[in-house]
mmCIF file of C-alpha atoms and ligand atoms in Angstrom:
data_model
loop_
_atom_site.group_PDB
_atom_site.id
_atom_site.type_symbol
_atom_site.label_atom_id
_atom_site.label_comp_id
_atom_site.label_asym_id
_atom_site.label_seq_id
_atom_site.Cartn_x
_atom_site.Cartn_y
_atom_site.Cartn_z
ATOM 1 C CA MET S 1 0.082 0.013 -0.022
ATOM 2 C CA ALA S 2 1.339 3.598 -0.679
ATOM 3 C CA LYS S 3 2.547 5.498 2.240
ATOM 4 C CA THR S 4 1.252 9.118 2.952
ATOM 5 C CA ILE S 5 3.140 12.173 3.324
ATOM 6 C CA LEU S 6 1.797 15.454 4.720
ATOM 7 C CA ILE S 7 3.947 18.448 3.521
ATOM 8 C CA THR S 8 3.166 21.844 5.192
ATOM 9 C CA GLY S 9 4.100 24.875 2.796
ATOM 10 C CA ALA S 10 4.391 22.849 -0.573
ATOM 11 C CA THR S 11 3.537 25.959 -2.606
ATOM 12 C CA ALA S 12 7.344 26.827 -3.259
ATOM 13 C CA GLY S 13 10.842 25.807 -2.242
ATOM 14 C CA PHE S 14 11.749 22.707 -0.100
ATOM 15 C CA GLY S 15 8.200 21.612 0.131
ATOM 16 C CA GLN S 16 7.551 21.709 -3.410
ATOM 17 C CA ALA S 17 10.850 19.732 -4.308
ATOM 18 C CA MET S 18 9.809 17.259 -1.346
ATOM 19 C CA ALA S 19 6.208 16.714 -3.283
ATOM 20 C CA ARG S 20 7.837 16.162 -6.490
ATOM 21 C CA ARG S 21 10.443 13.674 -5.044
ATOM 22 C CA PHE S 22 7.949 11.596 -2.844
ATOM 23 C CA ALA S 23 5.487 11.687 -5.714
ATOM 24 C CA ALA S 24 7.671 10.376 -8.121
ATOM 25 C CA GLU S 25 8.299 7.377 -5.730
ATOM 26 C CA GLY S 26 4.725 6.600 -5.564
ATOM 27 C CA TRP S 27 3.730 8.231 -2.351
ATOM 28 C CA ASN S 28 0.173 9.612 -1.483
ATOM 29 C CA LEU S 29 0.602 13.340 -0.808
ATOM 30 C CA VAL S 30 -1.178 15.755 1.321
ATOM 31 C CA ILE S 31 0.121 19.052 0.544
ATOM 32 C CA THR S 32 -0.864 22.717 2.137
ATOM 33 C CA GLY S 33 0.077 26.335 1.743
ATOM 34 C CA ARG S 34 -1.933 29.305 1.631
ATOM 35 C CA ARG S 35 -1.344 30.062 -2.047
ATOM 36 C CA VAL S 36 -4.271 27.911 -3.558
ATOM 37 C CA GLN S 37 -3.625 28.159 -7.229
ATOM 38 C CA ARG S 38 0.057 26.983 -6.544
ATOM 39 C CA LEU S 39 -1.421 24.048 -4.756
ATOM 40 C CA GLU S 40 -3.958 23.117 -7.371
ATOM 41 C CA ALA S 41 -1.214 23.560 -10.189
ATOM 42 C CA LEU S 42 1.287 21.318 -8.260
ATOM 43 C CA LYS S 43 -1.582 18.569 -7.831
ATOM 44 C CA ALA S 44 -2.227 18.654 -11.609
ATOM 45 C CA GLU S 45 1.683 18.566 -12.334
ATOM 46 C CA LEU S 46 2.043 15.375 -9.931
ATOM 47 C CA ALA S 47 -0.768 13.473 -11.503
ATOM 48 C CA PRO S 48 -1.487 10.499 -11.578
ATOM 49 C CA ALA S 49 -0.044 10.585 -7.866
ATOM 50 C CA GLU S 50 -2.883 10.866 -5.548
ATOM 51 C CA VAL S 51 -2.722 14.333 -3.859
ATOM 52 C CA HIS S 52 -5.105 15.876 -1.300
ATOM 53 C CA THR S 53 -4.635 19.754 -1.179
ATOM 54 C CA LEU S 54 -5.473 21.770 2.135
ATOM 55 C CA ASP S 55 -5.415 25.676 1.858
ATOM 56 C CA PHE S 56 -5.151 26.976 5.496
ATOM 57 C CA ASP S 57 -2.631 29.499 7.403
ATOM 58 C CA VAL S 58 -0.622 27.672 9.884
ATOM 59 C CA ARG S 59 -0.739 30.357 12.478
ATOM 60 C CA ASP S 60 -4.555 29.711 12.849
ATOM 61 C CA ARG S 61 -4.604 26.942 15.417
ATOM 62 C CA ALA S 62 -8.414 25.755 14.718
ATOM 63 C CA ALA S 63 -7.628 25.784 11.098
ATOM 64 C CA CYS S 64 -4.716 23.422 11.719
ATOM 65 C CA GLU S 65 -6.846 21.445 13.607
ATOM 66 C CA GLN S 66 -9.692 21.360 11.369
ATOM 67 C CA ALA S 67 -7.592 20.627 8.308
ATOM 68 C CA VAL S 68 -6.074 17.309 9.898
ATOM 69 C CA LYS S 69 -9.569 16.251 10.783
ATOM 70 C CA SER S 70 -10.784 16.744 7.340
ATOM 71 C CA LEU S 71 -8.707 14.503 5.711
ATOM 72 C CA PRO S 72 -10.429 11.669 3.600
ATOM 73 C CA ALA S 73 -9.823 8.342 4.748
ATOM 74 C CA ALA S 74 -7.372 7.462 1.893
ATOM 75 C CA PHE S 75 -5.136 10.315 3.588
ATOM 76 C CA ALA S 76 -5.776 10.154 7.180
ATOM 77 C CA ASN S 77 -3.135 7.768 8.301
ATOM 78 C CA ILE S 78 0.116 10.098 7.820
ATOM 79 C CA ASP S 79 3.336 8.047 7.626
ATOM 80 C CA VAL S 80 5.596 11.258 7.396
ATOM 81 C CA LEU S 81 4.810 14.511 8.385
ATOM 82 C CA VAL S 82 7.000 17.491 7.419
ATOM 83 C CA ASN S 83 6.726 20.633 9.381
ATOM 84 C CA ASN S 84 8.210 22.779 6.272
ATOM 85 C CA ALA S 85 5.931 26.012 6.381
ATOM 86 C CA GLY S 86 8.090 28.792 7.707
ATOM 87 C CA LEU S 87 9.798 31.931 6.854
ATOM 88 C CA ALA S 88 12.563 34.799 8.113
ATOM 89 C CA LEU S 89 11.412 38.301 8.075
ATOM 90 C CA GLY S 90 14.065 41.273 8.028
ATOM 91 C CA LEU S 91 17.851 41.120 8.934
ATOM 92 C CA GLU S 92 17.843 43.970 10.960
ATOM 93 C CA PRO S 93 19.520 44.143 14.595
ATOM 94 C CA ALA S 94 17.043 43.475 17.003
ATOM 95 C CA GLN S 95 16.625 46.965 18.463
ATOM 96 C CA ALA S 96 15.355 47.937 14.958
ATOM 97 C CA CYS S 97 13.243 45.174 14.348
ATOM 98 C CA ASP S 98 9.567 45.297 13.397
ATOM 99 C CA LEU S 99 7.693 43.545 16.265
ATOM 100 C CA ASP S 100 5.129 42.305 13.891
ATOM 101 C CA ASP S 101 7.706 40.415 11.851
ATOM 102 C CA TRP S 102 9.030 38.794 15.007
ATOM 103 C CA GLU S 103 5.506 37.700 15.964
ATOM 104 C CA ALA S 104 4.845 36.462 12.731
ATOM 105 C CA MET S 105 7.947 34.328 12.683
ATOM 106 C CA ILE S 106 7.069 33.038 16.103
ATOM 107 C CA ASP S 107 3.243 32.230 14.922
ATOM 108 C CA THR S 108 4.574 30.347 11.929
ATOM 109 C CA ASN S 109 7.786 28.830 12.788
ATOM 110 C CA ILE S 110 6.837 27.921 16.330
ATOM 111 C CA LYS S 111 3.442 27.750 16.923
ATOM 112 C CA GLY S 112 2.116 26.560 13.537
ATOM 113 C CA LEU S 113 4.837 23.755 13.713
ATOM 114 C CA THR S 114 3.403 22.571 17.188
ATOM 115 C CA TYR S 115 -0.498 22.885 16.035
ATOM 116 C CA ILE S 116 0.152 20.677 13.165
ATOM 117 C CA THR S 117 2.266 18.182 15.306
ATOM 118 C CA ARG S 118 0.117 18.072 18.229
ATOM 119 C CA ALA S 119 -2.865 17.241 15.441
ATOM 120 C CA VAL S 120 -1.155 14.273 13.604
ATOM 121 C CA LEU S 121 1.035 12.872 16.588
ATOM 122 C CA PRO S 122 -1.968 10.803 18.245
ATOM 123 C CA GLY S 123 -2.428 8.951 15.217
ATOM 124 C CA MET S 124 0.993 7.956 14.760
ATOM 125 C CA VAL S 125 1.505 6.798 18.434
ATOM 126 C CA GLU S 126 -1.927 4.836 17.860
ATOM 127 C CA ARG S 127 -0.570 2.938 14.704
ATOM 128 C CA ASN S 128 2.992 2.849 16.567
ATOM 129 C CA ALA S 129 4.562 4.118 13.177
ATOM 130 C CA GLY S 130 5.200 7.358 11.548
ATOM 131 C CA HIS S 131 7.894 10.145 11.228
ATOM 132 C CA VAL S 132 7.812 13.734 12.026
ATOM 133 C CA VAL S 133 10.538 15.670 9.994
ATOM 134 C CA ASN S 134 10.856 19.357 11.184
ATOM 135 C CA LEU S 135 12.591 21.972 9.158
ATOM 136 C CA GLY S 136 15.018 23.669 11.343
ATOM 137 C CA SER S 137 18.018 25.693 10.359
ATOM 138 C CA VAL S 138 21.541 26.153 11.108
ATOM 139 C CA ALA S 139 20.417 29.510 12.204
ATOM 140 C CA GLY S 140 18.896 27.500 15.244
ATOM 141 C CA THR S 141 22.447 26.504 16.221
ATOM 142 C CA TYR S 142 24.777 29.372 14.845
ATOM 143 C CA PRO S 143 23.783 32.962 15.814
ATOM 144 C CA TYR S 144 24.538 35.714 13.064
ATOM 145 C CA PRO S 145 23.831 39.177 13.122
ATOM 146 C CA GLY S 146 20.221 40.090 12.419
ATOM 147 C CA GLY S 147 19.360 36.514 12.961
ATOM 148 C CA ASN S 148 17.705 37.306 16.211
ATOM 149 C CA CYS S 149 14.227 35.889 16.370
ATOM 150 C CA TYR S 150 14.446 33.646 13.100
ATOM 151 C CA GLY S 151 17.387 31.784 14.890
ATOM 152 C CA GLY S 152 15.395 31.779 18.276
ATOM 153 C CA THR S 153 12.279 30.087 16.335
ATOM 154 C CA LYS S 154 14.740 27.609 14.827
ATOM 155 C CA ALA S 155 16.573 26.863 18.108
ATOM 156 C CA PHE S 156 13.077 26.154 19.144
ATOM 157 C CA VAL S 157 12.553 23.462 16.375
ATOM 158 C CA ASN S 158 15.794 21.950 17.258
ATOM 159 C CA HIS S 159 15.032 21.407 20.897
ATOM 160 C CA PHE S 160 11.455 20.522 20.360
ATOM 161 C CA SER S 161 12.288 17.763 18.120
ATOM 162 C CA LYS S 162 14.747 16.416 20.563
ATOM 163 C CA ASN S 163 12.172 16.541 23.240
ATOM 164 C CA LEU S 164 9.594 14.904 20.971
ATOM 165 C CA ARG S 165 12.101 11.902 20.691
ATOM 166 C CA ALA S 166 12.156 11.920 24.522
ATOM 167 C CA ASP S 167 8.255 11.378 24.768
ATOM 168 C CA LEU S 168 8.191 9.178 21.715
ATOM 169 C CA LEU S 169 10.779 6.823 23.410
ATOM 170 C CA GLY S 170 8.929 3.274 23.464
ATOM 171 C CA THR S 171 6.744 4.072 20.283
ATOM 172 C CA ARG S 172 8.402 3.283 16.959
ATOM 173 C CA VAL S 173 7.436 7.229 15.921
ATOM 174 C CA ARG S 174 10.637 8.720 14.427
ATOM 175 C CA VAL S 175 11.522 12.326 14.655
ATOM 176 C CA THR S 176 14.212 14.436 12.552
ATOM 177 C CA ASN S 177 15.181 17.825 12.499
ATOM 178 C CA ILE S 178 16.687 18.937 8.814
ATOM 179 C CA GLU S 179 19.082 21.857 9.460
ATOM 180 C CA PRO S 180 19.943 23.619 5.930
ATOM 181 C CA GLY S 181 22.036 26.346 5.478
ATOM 182 C CA MET S 182 21.926 28.749 2.649
ATOM 183 C CA CYS S 183 19.290 27.504 -0.039
ATOM 184 C CA GLU S 184 18.020 29.552 -2.946
ATOM 185 C CA THR S 185 14.283 29.336 -2.618
ATOM 186 C CA GLU S 186 11.811 32.070 -2.344
ATOM 187 C CA PHE S 187 13.171 32.429 1.194
ATOM 188 C CA SER S 188 15.184 35.434 0.839
ATOM 189 C CA VAL S 189 12.663 37.193 -1.207
ATOM 190 C CA VAL S 190 9.894 36.842 1.686
ATOM 191 C CA ARG S 191 12.947 37.871 4.225
ATOM 192 C CA PHE S 192 13.185 41.049 2.219
ATOM 193 C CA LYS S 193 9.634 41.661 1.564
ATOM 194 C CA GLY S 194 9.465 41.314 -2.327
ATOM 195 C CA ASP S 195 12.855 42.985 -3.012
ATOM 196 C CA LYS S 196 14.405 40.527 -5.448
ATOM 197 C CA ALA S 197 17.720 42.209 -5.980
ATOM 198 C CA SER S 198 18.555 42.193 -2.435
ATOM 199 C CA ALA S 199 17.560 38.605 -2.309
ATOM 200 C CA ASP S 200 19.481 37.459 -5.269
ATOM 201 C CA LYS S 201 22.786 39.310 -3.731
ATOM 202 C CA VAL S 202 22.565 36.612 -0.960
ATOM 203 C CA TYR S 203 23.222 33.936 -3.210
ATOM 204 C CA GLU S 204 25.871 35.712 -5.591
ATOM 205 C CA GLY S 205 29.171 33.949 -6.388
ATOM 206 C CA ILE S 206 28.126 30.642 -4.468
ATOM 207 C CA SER S 207 26.401 27.551 -5.573
ATOM 208 C CA PRO S 208 23.743 27.527 -2.708
ATOM 209 C CA ILE S 209 21.739 24.211 -1.610
ATOM 210 C CA THR S 210 18.912 23.519 -4.017
ATOM 211 C CA PRO S 211 15.419 22.345 -2.834
ATOM 212 C CA GLU S 212 16.151 19.314 -4.753
ATOM 213 C CA ASP S 213 19.065 18.499 -2.212
ATOM 214 C CA ILE S 214 16.788 18.971 1.005
ATOM 215 C CA ALA S 215 14.050 16.883 -0.631
ATOM 216 C CA GLU S 216 16.730 14.035 -1.105
ATOM 217 C CA CYS S 217 17.867 14.475 2.619
ATOM 218 C CA VAL S 218 14.216 14.182 3.635
ATOM 219 C CA PHE S 219 13.728 11.078 1.376
ATOM 220 C CA TRP S 220 16.968 9.178 2.680
ATOM 221 C CA THR S 221 16.130 9.973 6.189
ATOM 222 C CA THR S 222 12.881 8.867 5.842
ATOM 223 C CA ASN S 223 13.368 5.951 3.876
ATOM 224 C CA LEU S 224 15.917 4.221 6.245
ATOM 225 C CA PRO S 225 15.141 1.012 7.987
ATOM 226 C CA ALA S 226 12.415 1.487 10.376
ATOM 227 C CA HIS S 227 14.916 1.043 13.605
ATOM 228 C CA VAL S 228 17.048 3.967 12.573
ATOM 229 C CA ASN S 229 16.443 7.362 13.704
ATOM 230 C CA ILE S 230 18.487 10.333 12.296
ATOM 231 C CA ASN S 231 17.947 13.058 14.983
ATOM 232 C CA ALA S 232 19.462 15.853 13.074
ATOM 233 C CA LEU S 233 20.864 16.584 9.736
ATOM 234 C CA GLU S 234 22.920 19.776 9.296
ATOM 235 C CA VAL S 235 23.809 20.751 5.495
ATOM 236 C CA MET S 236 25.363 23.594 4.230
ATOM 237 C CA PRO S 237 26.630 24.640 0.630
ATOM 238 C CA VAL S 238 30.510 23.965 0.475
ATOM 239 C CA GLN S 239 30.690 27.835 0.127
ATOM 240 C CA GLN S 240 29.416 28.436 3.260
ATOM 241 C CA ALA S 241 31.321 28.010 6.707
ATOM 242 C CA PHE S 242 32.219 29.511 9.945
ATOM 243 C CA SER S 243 33.730 32.699 11.261
ATOM 244 C CA PRO S 244 35.884 33.404 14.290
ATOM 245 C CA PHE S 245 34.098 35.225 17.229
ATOM 246 C CA ALA S 246 33.352 38.987 16.493
ATOM 247 C CA VAL S 247 34.944 41.199 19.264
ATOM 248 C CA SER S 248 34.245 44.976 19.696
ATOM 249 C CA ARG S 249 37.430 46.688 20.722
ATOM 250 C CA ASP S 250 37.335 50.225 22.670
HETATM 251 P P1 LIG J 301 9.939 29.462 0.867
HETATM 252 O O1 LIG J 301 9.462 30.870 0.987
HETATM 253 O O2 LIG J 301 10.255 29.109 -0.659
HETATM 254 O O3 LIG J 301 8.574 28.411 0.988
HETATM 255 C C1 LIG J 301 7.846 28.585 2.392
HETATM 256 C C2 LIG J 301 6.716 27.844 2.355
HETATM 257 O O4 LIG J 301 5.973 28.064 3.625
HETATM 258 C C3 LIG J 301 5.548 28.224 1.098
HETATM 259 O O5 LIG J 301 5.308 27.062 0.568
HETATM 260 C C4 LIG J 301 4.640 28.979 2.039
HETATM 261 O O6 LIG J 301 3.409 29.002 1.396
HETATM 262 C C5 LIG J 301 4.550 28.224 3.279
HETATM 263 N N1 LIG J 301 4.029 29.361 4.365
HETATM 264 C C6 LIG J 301 4.792 30.205 5.121
HETATM 265 N N2 LIG J 301 4.097 30.987 5.824
HETATM 266 C C7 LIG J 301 2.870 30.052 6.078
HETATM 267 C C8 LIG J 301 1.790 30.178 6.886
HETATM 268 N N3 LIG J 301 1.750 31.253 7.562
HETATM 269 N N4 LIG J 301 0.749 29.202 6.593
HETATM 270 C C9 LIG J 301 1.016 28.023 5.679
HETATM 271 N N5 LIG J 301 2.210 28.058 4.951
HETATM 272 C C10 LIG J 301 2.948 29.256 5.021
HETATM 273 O O7 LIG J 301 11.117 28.938 1.618
HETATM 274 P P2 LIG J 301 11.935 27.405 1.871
HETATM 275 O O8 LIG J 301 11.528 26.738 1.101
HETATM 276 O O9 LIG J 301 13.241 27.917 1.870
HETATM 277 O O10 LIG J 301 11.701 27.385 3.591
HETATM 278 C C11 LIG J 301 10.983 26.245 3.976
HETATM 279 C C12 LIG J 301 11.369 26.084 5.248
HETATM 280 O O11 LIG J 301 12.859 25.606 5.506
HETATM 281 C C13 LIG J 301 11.139 26.893 6.187
HETATM 282 O O12 LIG J 301 10.745 26.653 7.614
HETATM 283 C C14 LIG J 301 12.487 27.818 6.413
HETATM 284 O O13 LIG J 301 12.785 28.544 7.699
HETATM 285 C C15 LIG J 301 13.396 26.660 6.217
HETATM 286 N N6 LIG J 301 14.548 26.958 6.151
HETATM 287 C C16 LIG J 301 15.060 27.666 4.787
HETATM 288 C C17 LIG J 301 16.404 27.923 4.222
HETATM 289 C C18 LIG J 301 16.835 28.499 2.958
HETATM 290 O O14 LIG J 301 18.093 29.100 2.923
HETATM 291 N N7 LIG J 301 15.932 28.651 2.080
HETATM 292 C C19 LIG J 301 17.490 27.633 5.340
HETATM 293 C C20 LIG J 301 17.137 26.734 6.435
HETATM 294 C C21 LIG J 301 15.797 26.462 6.767
HETATM 295 P P3 LIG J 301 2.087 29.999 1.044
HETATM 296 O O15 LIG J 301 2.952 31.096 1.195
HETATM 297 O O16 LIG J 301 1.286 29.478 -0.119
HETATM 298 O O17 LIG J 301 1.421 29.806 2.502
HETATM 299 C C1 LIG J 302 18.129 30.073 6.810
HETATM 300 C C2 LIG J 302 19.515 29.712 6.678
HETATM 301 O O1 LIG J 302 21.926 30.661 6.819
HETATM 302 O O2 LIG J 302 20.034 31.782 5.472
HETATM 303 O O3 LIG J 302 17.271 29.413 7.819
HETATM 304 O O4 LIG J 302 19.958 31.877 7.940
HETATM 305 S S1 LIG J 302 20.330 31.242 6.870
#
């Protein structure tokens, strides 16, 4: 029987690439996002794969619960949940940030992720099978100027993922935090609020990770033998690495 994957944020970037990757392998898909036309276009593209679309905002707790409850029987037993919907907004220093941006990141990257997880998890535990894959980030481990609240939300995702594992011990439910570095998707266009020129500069002169690279990581992680749990997978482009500590001298 075909397995079912639910991917939040499948209208762009990683989510869209994952949808294509899993559909090509014969999985049934539940794809979500706010942009309905993109969901429908992706569903049409993925035919004859079995695809169910759900358009809702992950910041809306009732909508998240209702969306999971509304799944038709053929899609209701989720084998893999990918909590991918998320965003960064702004790169200003903390003291100059827009509090609305911070709230949107917290509501999406933290609260939305917990709403969906809480709705899907009981079914996985009941079936004693399943895999929750969260999209964290290198920003959740390594601080950088302007990362402030975005990095904080991804640090939550990192620790929440590990704590889920602690609670799920004794079940066969797996949890993985995927932690990508720089990847060219719509991520930077969203971060710079539609300023495509600034977004393009982020990736100038480097070969960033591609959405297909991350889709491959998720596919590999979720198709390992059932006794193996990848706790976290940190993935960077070769052209991205670390700096020494910054020091401000008098
Ligand atoms: P994109 O901007 O390309 O895609 C983001 C997806 O999230 C879209 O499908 C969007 O759908 C969805 N989304 C955003 N907000 C909401 C919301 N409130 N409700 C429902 N869906 C929402 O970004 P990426 O593919 O790059 O990012 C995917 C994940 O990976 C994010 O969690 C991001 O933080 C993380 N990440 C990205 C990195 C990168 O460099 N690109 C690196 C590390 C992590 P729609 O707008 O239709 O609702
Ligand atoms: C996004 C990765 O390095 O652009 O999560 O902050 S980075």
